[in-house]
PDB file of C-alpha atoms in Angstrom:
ATOM      1  CA  MET P 203      21.352 -10.200  32.306  1.00  0.00           C
ATOM      2  CA  SER P 204      23.719  -8.636  29.895  1.00  0.00           C
ATOM      3  CA  TYR P 205      22.687  -5.380  28.351  1.00  0.00           C
ATOM      4  CA  SER P 206      23.069  -6.974  24.630  1.00  0.00           C
ATOM      5  CA  ASP P 207      20.749  -9.337  26.015  1.00  0.00           C
ATOM      6  CA  PHE P 208      18.297  -7.036  27.307  1.00  0.00           C
ATOM      7  CA  LEU P 209      18.513  -4.739  24.237  1.00  0.00           C
ATOM      8  CA  ASP P 210      16.971  -7.542  22.374  1.00  0.00           C
ATOM      9  CA  LEU P 211      14.356  -8.059  24.975  1.00  0.00           C
ATOM     10  CA  TRP P 212      13.471  -4.156  25.042  1.00  0.00           C
ATOM     11  CA  ILE P 213      13.113  -4.580  20.613  1.00  0.00           C
ATOM     12  CA  GLU P 214      10.640  -7.554  21.419  1.00  0.00           C
ATOM     13  CA  LYS P 215       8.743  -6.469  24.138  1.00  0.00           C
ATOM     14  CA  ASP P 216       8.268  -2.789  23.491  1.00  0.00           C
ATOM     15  CA  CYS P 217       9.471  -1.741  20.178  1.00  0.00           C
ATOM     16  CA  LYS P 218       7.652  -4.072  18.122  1.00  0.00           C
ATOM     17  CA  ILE P 219       4.568  -2.985  19.945  1.00  0.00           C
ATOM     18  CA  SER P 220       4.877   0.918  19.826  1.00  0.00           C
ATOM     19  CA  CYS P 221       7.419   1.455  16.719  1.00  0.00           C
ATOM     20  CA  LYS P 222       7.415   1.125  12.862  1.00  0.00           C
ATOM     21  CA  PRO P 223       9.192  -1.512  11.200  1.00  0.00           C
ATOM     22  CA  SER P 224      11.663   0.986   9.697  1.00  0.00           C
ATOM     23  CA  THR P 225      12.169   2.506  13.112  1.00  0.00           C
ATOM     24  CA  ILE P 226      13.123  -0.907  14.601  1.00  0.00           C
ATOM     25  CA  GLN P 227      15.415  -1.353  11.549  1.00  0.00           C
ATOM     26  CA  GLY P 228      17.327   1.569  12.444  1.00  0.00           C
ATOM     27  CA  TYR P 229      17.520   0.819  16.343  1.00  0.00           C
ATOM     28  CA  GLU P 230      18.803  -2.408  15.450  1.00  0.00           C
ATOM     29  CA  LYS P 231      21.569  -0.989  13.000  1.00  0.00           C
ATOM     30  CA  LYS P 232      22.795   1.226  15.588  1.00  0.00           C
ATOM     31  CA  MET P 233      22.813  -1.374  18.621  1.00  0.00           C
ATOM     32  CA  ARG P 234      24.941  -3.881  16.218  1.00  0.00           C
ATOM     33  CA  LEU P 235      27.328  -1.440  15.028  1.00  0.00           C
ATOM     34  CA  TYR P 236      27.746   0.868  17.950  1.00  0.00           C
ATOM     35  CA  ILE P 237      26.151   0.014  21.253  1.00  0.00           C
ATOM     36  CA  LYS P 238      26.793  -3.744  21.713  1.00  0.00           C
ATOM     37  CA  PRO P 239      30.151  -3.738  20.694  1.00  0.00           C
ATOM     38  CA  GLU P 240      30.968  -1.147  23.599  1.00  0.00           C
ATOM     39  CA  LEU P 241      28.360  -1.850  25.858  1.00  0.00           C
ATOM     40  CA  GLY P 242      26.762  -5.041  25.314  1.00  0.00           C
ATOM     41  CA  SER P 243      28.970  -7.309  27.499  1.00  0.00           C
ATOM     42  CA  TYR P 244      28.094  -5.131  30.645  1.00  0.00           C
ATOM     43  CA  ARG P 245      25.688  -6.482  33.180  1.00  0.00           C
ATOM     44  CA  LEU P 246      22.355  -4.376  32.960  1.00  0.00           C
ATOM     45  CA  LYS P 247      22.408  -3.493  36.636  1.00  0.00           C
ATOM     46  CA  THR P 248      26.188  -2.402  36.338  1.00  0.00           C
ATOM     47  CA  ILE P 249      26.111   0.198  34.154  1.00  0.00           C
ATOM     48  CA  THR P 250      26.629   3.577  35.610  1.00  0.00           C
ATOM     49  CA  LYS P 251      26.024   6.961  34.251  1.00  0.00           C
ATOM     50  CA  ASN P 252      29.546   7.316  33.975  1.00  0.00           C
ATOM     51  CA  THR P 253      29.914   4.360  31.648  1.00  0.00           C
ATOM     52  CA  LEU P 254      27.364   6.079  29.467  1.00  0.00           C
ATOM     53  CA  GLN P 255      28.623   9.389  29.302  1.00  0.00           C
ATOM     54  CA  ASP P 256      32.161   8.011  28.557  1.00  0.00           C
ATOM     55  CA  PHE P 257      30.721   6.191  25.816  1.00  0.00           C
ATOM     56  CA  VAL P 258      29.047   9.141  24.077  1.00  0.00           C
ATOM     57  CA  VAL P 259      32.502  11.365  24.666  1.00  0.00           C
ATOM     58  CA  LYS P 260      34.314   8.289  22.841  1.00  0.00           C
ATOM     59  CA  MET P 261      31.719   8.360  19.996  1.00  0.00           C
ATOM     60  CA  TYR P 262      32.362  12.296  19.731  1.00  0.00           C
ATOM     61  CA  ASN P 263      36.099  11.782  19.684  1.00  0.00           C
ATOM     62  CA  ASP P 264      36.040   9.037  17.166  1.00  0.00           C
ATOM     63  CA  GLY P 265      34.435  11.365  14.703  1.00  0.00           C
ATOM     64  CA  PHE P 266      30.745  10.269  14.783  1.00  0.00           C
ATOM     65  CA  SER P 267      28.332  13.102  13.479  1.00  0.00           C
ATOM     66  CA  ARG P 268      26.026  14.702  16.100  1.00  0.00           C
ATOM     67  CA  ASN P 269      23.119  13.098  14.675  1.00  0.00           C
ATOM     68  CA  THR P 270      24.391   9.648  14.821  1.00  0.00           C
ATOM     69  CA  ILE P 271      25.689  10.245  18.717  1.00  0.00           C
ATOM     70  CA  SER P 272      21.902  11.988  19.230  1.00  0.00           C
ATOM     71  CA  SER P 273      20.302   8.841  17.715  1.00  0.00           C
ATOM     72  CA  VAL P 274      22.174   6.513  19.977  1.00  0.00           C
ATOM     73  CA  LYS P 275      21.825   8.568  23.000  1.00  0.00           C
ATOM     74  CA  GLY P 276      17.943   8.274  22.422  1.00  0.00           C
ATOM     75  CA  ILE P 277      18.129   4.331  22.398  1.00  0.00           C
ATOM     76  CA  LEU P 278      20.130   4.389  25.664  1.00  0.00           C
ATOM     77  CA  THR P 279      17.663   6.554  26.973  1.00  0.00           C
ATOM     78  CA  LYS P 280      14.558   4.688  26.061  1.00  0.00           C
ATOM     79  CA  SER P 281      16.031   0.985  26.904  1.00  0.00           C
ATOM     80  CA  PHE P 282      16.623   2.140  30.271  1.00  0.00           C
ATOM     81  CA  ASP P 283      13.654   4.024  30.886  1.00  0.00           C
ATOM     82  CA  PHE P 284      12.054   0.400  30.060  1.00  0.00           C
ATOM     83  CA  ALA P 285      14.574  -1.373  32.226  1.00  0.00           C
ATOM     84  CA  LEU P 286      13.051   0.945  34.871  1.00  0.00           C
ATOM     85  CA  ASP P 287       9.528   0.803  34.271  1.00  0.00           C
ATOM     86  CA  ARG P 288       9.748  -3.134  34.070  1.00  0.00           C
ATOM     87  CA  HIS P 289      11.834  -3.089  37.485  1.00  0.00           C
ATOM     88  CA  TYR P 290      14.980  -4.648  36.123  1.00  0.00           C
ATOM     89  CA  ILE P 291      17.043  -1.781  37.597  1.00  0.00           C
ATOM     90  CA  VAL P 292      15.883   0.762  40.509  1.00  0.00           C
ATOM     91  CA  SER P 293      17.017   3.909  38.736  1.00  0.00           C
ATOM     92  CA  THR P 294      18.163   4.822  35.274  1.00  0.00           C
ATOM     93  CA  PRO P 295      21.725   5.938  34.627  1.00  0.00           C
ATOM     94  CA  ALA P 296      20.716   7.256  31.272  1.00  0.00           C
ATOM     95  CA  THR P 297      19.607  10.677  32.509  1.00  0.00           C
ATOM     96  CA  LYS P 298      21.125  13.855  31.213  1.00  0.00           C
ATOM     97  CA  LEU P 299      23.827  12.580  29.085  1.00  0.00           C
ATOM     98  CA  VAL P 300      25.624  15.415  27.439  1.00  0.00           C
ATOM     99  CA  ILE P 301      26.982  15.277  23.889  1.00  0.00           C
ATOM    100  CA  PRO P 302      29.819  17.504  23.829  1.00  0.00           C
ATOM    101  CA  ILE P 303      29.573  20.532  21.604  1.00  0.00           C
ATOM    102  CA  LYS P 304      32.604  22.910  22.864  1.00  0.00           C
ATOM    103  CA  MET P 305      35.524  20.344  22.912  1.00  0.00           C
ATOM    104  CA  GLN P 306      37.408  19.256  19.860  1.00  0.00           C
ATOM    105  CA  PRO P 307      36.928  16.068  18.965  1.00  0.00           C
ATOM    106  CA  LYS P 308      40.345  13.855  18.640  1.00  0.00           C
ATOM    107  CA  LYS P 309      39.320  12.816  14.968  1.00  0.00           C
ATOM    108  CA  GLU P 310      37.604  14.903  12.299  1.00  0.00           C
ATOM    109  CA  THR P 311      33.918  14.481  12.426  1.00  0.00           C
ATOM    110  CA  ARG P 312      32.785  12.184   9.846  1.00  0.00           C
ATOM    111  CA  SER P 313      30.753  13.230   7.178  1.00  0.00           C
ATOM    112  CA  LYS P 314      29.665  11.922   3.840  1.00  0.00           C
ATOM    113  CA  PRO P 315      30.166  13.930   0.671  1.00  0.00           C
ATOM    114  CA  HIS P 316      27.367  15.642  -0.940  1.00  0.00           C
ATOM    115  CA  VAL P 317      25.882  13.940  -4.180  1.00  0.00           C
ATOM    116  CA  TYR P 318      24.186  16.156  -6.432  1.00  0.00           C
ATOM    117  CA  ILE P 319      22.678  15.409  -9.774  1.00  0.00           C
ATOM    118  CA  SER P 320      23.863  17.603 -12.684  1.00  0.00           C
ATOM    119  CA  GLN P 321      21.767  19.505 -14.983  1.00  0.00           C
ATOM    120  CA  ASP P 322      22.624  17.306 -17.903  1.00  0.00           C
ATOM    121  CA  MET P 323      21.528  14.170 -15.787  1.00  0.00           C
ATOM    122  CA  ILE P 324      18.354  15.814 -14.941  1.00  0.00           C
ATOM    123  CA  ASN P 325      17.597  16.369 -18.494  1.00  0.00           C
ATOM    124  CA  LYS P 326      18.552  12.856 -19.597  1.00  0.00           C
ATOM    125  CA  ILE P 327      16.055  11.733 -16.642  1.00  0.00           C
ATOM    126  CA  PHE P 328      13.020  13.587 -17.800  1.00  0.00           C
ATOM    127  CA  GLU P 329      14.003  12.425 -21.536  1.00  0.00           C
ATOM    128  CA  ARG P 330      13.633   9.035 -20.178  1.00  0.00           C
ATOM    129  CA  PHE P 331      10.565   9.715 -18.210  1.00  0.00           C
ATOM    130  CA  PRO P 332       8.521  12.290 -20.112  1.00  0.00           C
ATOM    131  CA  GLU P 333       5.308  13.562 -19.497  1.00  0.00           C
ATOM    132  CA  GLY P 334       2.627  11.300 -19.398  1.00  0.00           C
ATOM    133  CA  HIS P 335       4.950   8.492 -18.113  1.00  0.00           C
ATOM    134  CA  PRO P 336       4.012   7.185 -14.516  1.00  0.00           C
ATOM    135  CA  SER P 337       7.081   8.273 -12.966  1.00  0.00           C
ATOM    136  CA  HIS P 338       7.183  11.940 -14.410  1.00  0.00           C
ATOM    137  CA  ILE P 339       5.034  13.465 -11.895  1.00  0.00           C
ATOM    138  CA  PRO P 340       6.984  11.847  -8.822  1.00  0.00           C
ATOM    139  CA  LEU P 341      10.040  12.846 -10.223  1.00  0.00           C
ATOM    140  CA  MET P 342       8.863  16.377 -10.863  1.00  0.00           C
ATOM    141  CA  ILE P 343       7.730  16.675  -7.225  1.00  0.00           C
ATOM    142  CA  GLY P 344      11.056  15.296  -6.040  1.00  0.00           C
ATOM    143  CA  TYR P 345      13.199  17.468  -8.087  1.00  0.00           C
ATOM    144  CA  HIS P 346      11.102  20.619  -7.397  1.00  0.00           C
ATOM    145  CA  THR P 347      10.358  19.929  -3.533  1.00  0.00           C
ATOM    146  CA  GLY P 348      13.118  17.829  -1.945  1.00  0.00           C
ATOM    147  CA  LEU P 349      10.212  15.719  -0.559  1.00  0.00           C
ATOM    148  CA  ARG P 350      11.318  11.972   0.663  1.00  0.00           C
ATOM    149  CA  LEU P 351      10.192   9.156  -1.903  1.00  0.00           C
ATOM    150  CA  ALA P 352       7.615   7.658   0.841  1.00  0.00           C
ATOM    151  CA  GLU P 353       5.962  11.187   1.319  1.00  0.00           C
ATOM    152  CA  ILE P 354       5.752  11.803  -2.499  1.00  0.00           C
ATOM    153  CA  PHE P 355       4.166   8.413  -3.149  1.00  0.00           C
ATOM    154  CA  ALA P 356       1.556   9.014  -0.007  1.00  0.00           C
ATOM    155  CA  LEU P 357       0.351  12.456  -1.683  1.00  0.00           C
ATOM    156  CA  THR P 358      -3.262  12.950  -2.952  1.00  0.00           C
ATOM    157  CA  TRP P 359      -4.745  15.614  -4.970  1.00  0.00           C
ATOM    158  CA  ASN P 360      -6.460  16.922  -1.833  1.00  0.00           C
ATOM    159  CA  ASP P 361      -2.866  17.665  -0.750  1.00  0.00           C
ATOM    160  CA  ILE P 362      -2.273  20.037  -3.478  1.00  0.00           C
ATOM    161  CA  ASP P 363      -3.821  23.598  -3.360  1.00  0.00           C
ATOM    162  CA  PHE P 364      -3.766  25.009  -6.498  1.00  0.00           C
ATOM    163  CA  ASP P 365      -5.396  28.286  -5.504  1.00  0.00           C
ATOM    164  CA  ASN P 366      -2.458  29.028  -2.785  1.00  0.00           C
ATOM    165  CA  TYR P 367       0.333  27.284  -4.906  1.00  0.00           C
ATOM    166  CA  THR P 368       1.223  24.811  -1.915  1.00  0.00           C
ATOM    167  CA  LEU P 369       1.693  21.151  -1.190  1.00  0.00           C
ATOM    168  CA  THR P 370       0.884  19.613   2.186  1.00  0.00           C
ATOM    169  CA  VAL P 371       2.733  16.836   3.531  1.00  0.00           C
ATOM    170  CA  ALA P 372       0.312  14.662   5.967  1.00  0.00           C
ATOM    171  CA  ARG P 373       1.703  11.315   5.647  1.00  0.00           C
ATOM    172  CA  GLN P 374       4.003   8.779   4.169  1.00  0.00           C
ATOM    173  CA  VAL P 375       3.788   5.210   2.732  1.00  0.00           C
ATOM    174  CA  GLN P 376       5.586   2.551   4.417  1.00  0.00           C
ATOM    175  CA  TRP P 377       6.207  -1.362   3.636  1.00  0.00           C
ATOM    176  CA  GLN P 378       5.242  -4.060   6.187  1.00  0.00           C
ATOM    177  CA  ALA P 379       6.618  -7.251   5.502  1.00  0.00           C
ATOM    178  CA  VAL P 380       4.536 -10.341   6.315  1.00  0.00           C
ATOM    179  CA  GLN P 381       4.110 -13.906   5.275  1.00  0.00           C
ATOM    180  CA  ARG P 382       1.080 -14.256   3.253  1.00  0.00           C
ATOM    181  CA  SER P 383      -0.783 -17.724   2.308  1.00  0.00           C
ATOM    182  CA  LYS P 384      -1.338 -19.050  -1.230  1.00  0.00           C
ATOM    183  CA  GLU P 385      -5.103 -18.087  -0.496  1.00  0.00           C
ATOM    184  CA  GLU P 386      -4.226 -14.558   0.232  1.00  0.00           C
ATOM    185  CA  LYS P 387      -2.207 -14.336  -2.834  1.00  0.00           C
ATOM    186  CA  GLN P 388      -4.792 -15.519  -4.936  1.00  0.00           C
ATOM    187  CA  ARG P 389      -7.421 -12.869  -3.645  1.00  0.00           C
ATOM    188  CA  THR P 390      -5.245 -10.212  -5.446  1.00  0.00           C
ATOM    189  CA  ASN P 391      -6.159 -11.961  -8.798  1.00  0.00           C
ATOM    190  CA  GLY P 392      -2.618 -12.707  -9.175  1.00  0.00           C
ATOM    191  CA  THR P 393      -1.682  -9.089  -9.259  1.00  0.00           C
ATOM    192  CA  SER P 394       0.926  -9.743  -6.523  1.00  0.00           C
ATOM    193  CA  GLU P 395       3.128 -12.301  -5.078  1.00  0.00           C
ATOM    194  CA  SER P 396       4.722 -10.081  -2.740  1.00  0.00           C
ATOM    195  CA  ASN P 397       4.810 -11.100   1.135  1.00  0.00           C
ATOM    196  CA  GLY P 398       3.519  -7.653   2.611  1.00  0.00           C
ATOM    197  CA  TYR P 399       1.555  -4.624   1.919  1.00  0.00           C
ATOM    198  CA  TRP P 400       1.862  -0.848   1.826  1.00  0.00           C
ATOM    199  CA  TYR P 401       0.415   1.376   4.531  1.00  0.00           C
ATOM    200  CA  PHE P 402       0.140   4.991   5.345  1.00  0.00           C
ATOM    201  CA  SER P 403       1.536   6.302   8.699  1.00  0.00           C
ATOM    202  CA  GLU P 404       2.720   9.701   9.827  1.00  0.00           C
ATOM    203  CA  PRO P 405       5.701  11.512   8.056  1.00  0.00           C
ATOM    204  CA  LYS P 406       8.915  10.715   9.528  1.00  0.00           C
ATOM    205  CA  TYR P 407       9.957  12.677  12.398  1.00  0.00           C
ATOM    206  CA  SER P 408       6.293  13.785  12.614  1.00  0.00           C
ATOM    207  CA  SER P 409       7.548  16.419   9.903  1.00  0.00           C
ATOM    208  CA  TYR P 410       3.859  17.642   8.943  1.00  0.00           C
ATOM    209  CA  ARG P 411       4.134  20.713   6.550  1.00  0.00           C
ATOM    210  CA  THR P 412       2.988  22.648   4.034  1.00  0.00           C
ATOM    211  CA  ILE P 413       5.434  24.033   1.399  1.00  0.00           C
ATOM    212  CA  GLU P 414       5.309  26.202  -1.532  1.00  0.00           C
ATOM    213  CA  ILE P 415       5.462  25.012  -5.204  1.00  0.00           C
ATOM    214  CA  ASP P 416       6.836  26.831  -8.258  1.00  0.00           C
ATOM    215  CA  ASP P 417       5.279  27.574 -11.607  1.00  0.00           C
ATOM    216  CA  ILE P 418       6.894  24.684 -13.329  1.00  0.00           C
ATOM    217  CA  LEU P 419       5.569  22.048 -10.994  1.00  0.00           C
ATOM    218  CA  TYR P 420       2.607  23.718 -10.416  1.00  0.00           C
ATOM    219  CA  ASP P 421       1.695  23.800 -14.256  1.00  0.00           C
ATOM    220  CA  ALA P 422       2.836  20.059 -14.187  1.00  0.00           C
ATOM    221  CA  LEU P 423       0.306  19.225 -11.137  1.00  0.00           C
ATOM    222  CA  LEU P 424      -2.369  21.164 -12.898  1.00  0.00           C
ATOM    223  CA  LYS P 425      -2.110  19.162 -16.170  1.00  0.00           C
ATOM    224  CA  ALA P 426      -1.792  15.828 -14.649  1.00  0.00           C
ATOM    225  CA  VAL P 427      -4.939  16.670 -12.336  1.00  0.00           C
ATOM    226  CA  SER P 428      -6.879  17.829 -15.513  1.00  0.00           C
ATOM    227  CA  TYR P 429      -6.104  14.619 -17.312  1.00  0.00           C
ATOM    228  CA  THR P 430      -6.832  12.312 -14.511  1.00  0.00           C
ATOM    229  CA  HIS P 431     -10.290  14.127 -14.171  1.00  0.00           C
ATOM    230  CA  LEU P 432     -10.697  13.804 -17.837  1.00  0.00           C
ATOM    231  CA  ARG P 433      -9.753  10.067 -17.684  1.00  0.00           C
ATOM    232  CA  ALA P 434     -12.336   9.438 -14.864  1.00  0.00           C
ATOM    233  CA  HIS P 435     -15.248  11.372 -16.806  1.00  0.00           C
ATOM    234  CA  GLU P 436     -14.707   9.311 -20.066  1.00  0.00           C
ATOM    235  CA  THR P 437     -14.860   5.855 -17.802  1.00  0.00           C
ATOM    236  CA  ARG P 438     -17.763   6.982 -16.147  1.00  0.00           C
ATOM    237  CA  GLY P 439     -19.570   7.989 -19.400  1.00  0.00           C
TER     238      GLY P 439
END
């Protein structure tokens, strides 16, 4: 079996059981772009530690970032662990692979330019989505805390500690694409035609954390929760 074919088998038999869809997408992208072109044609049993270490060093010399190399190294380690566990190989070559740190890469390390939003643009965004707009609070949270979008939209009022001026990230939202029958769509009273659903999962990289919030965000959240409670009271009344 080629390593390319084995990676597809690993995704199907292991990752789809234990990994989030977004994680699988990340794996498949790195396999397609980096691993399969260099290692995919090798027979699984012929790959040695030297082969993998040379591949890691080549990525380093080609200017890939340490994060990218570390992610690829993780895929190598996990896939060969699976091969060992299922007795496709008698020992794994993906042990103690080293990412260079002291040698000078042959090419300058790749990096994306930092992108920031100017204060003038921020002002225009909040003019477009003012207080009371459904997007205002999510934008305020993102601007004042730097949370990921999936984390912002997974917050509940219970995650806000108004006494201590903190916000706790305990989950994120993820999209699961599935085929839905006509009957299933009708059960949503015509409000959703999407082939999929949103669900809660643990934060990315298991980054559970509690962070402080500033006075501006605190006031915005306090006003929003007060309005929410008022509307709920009026509805019950």
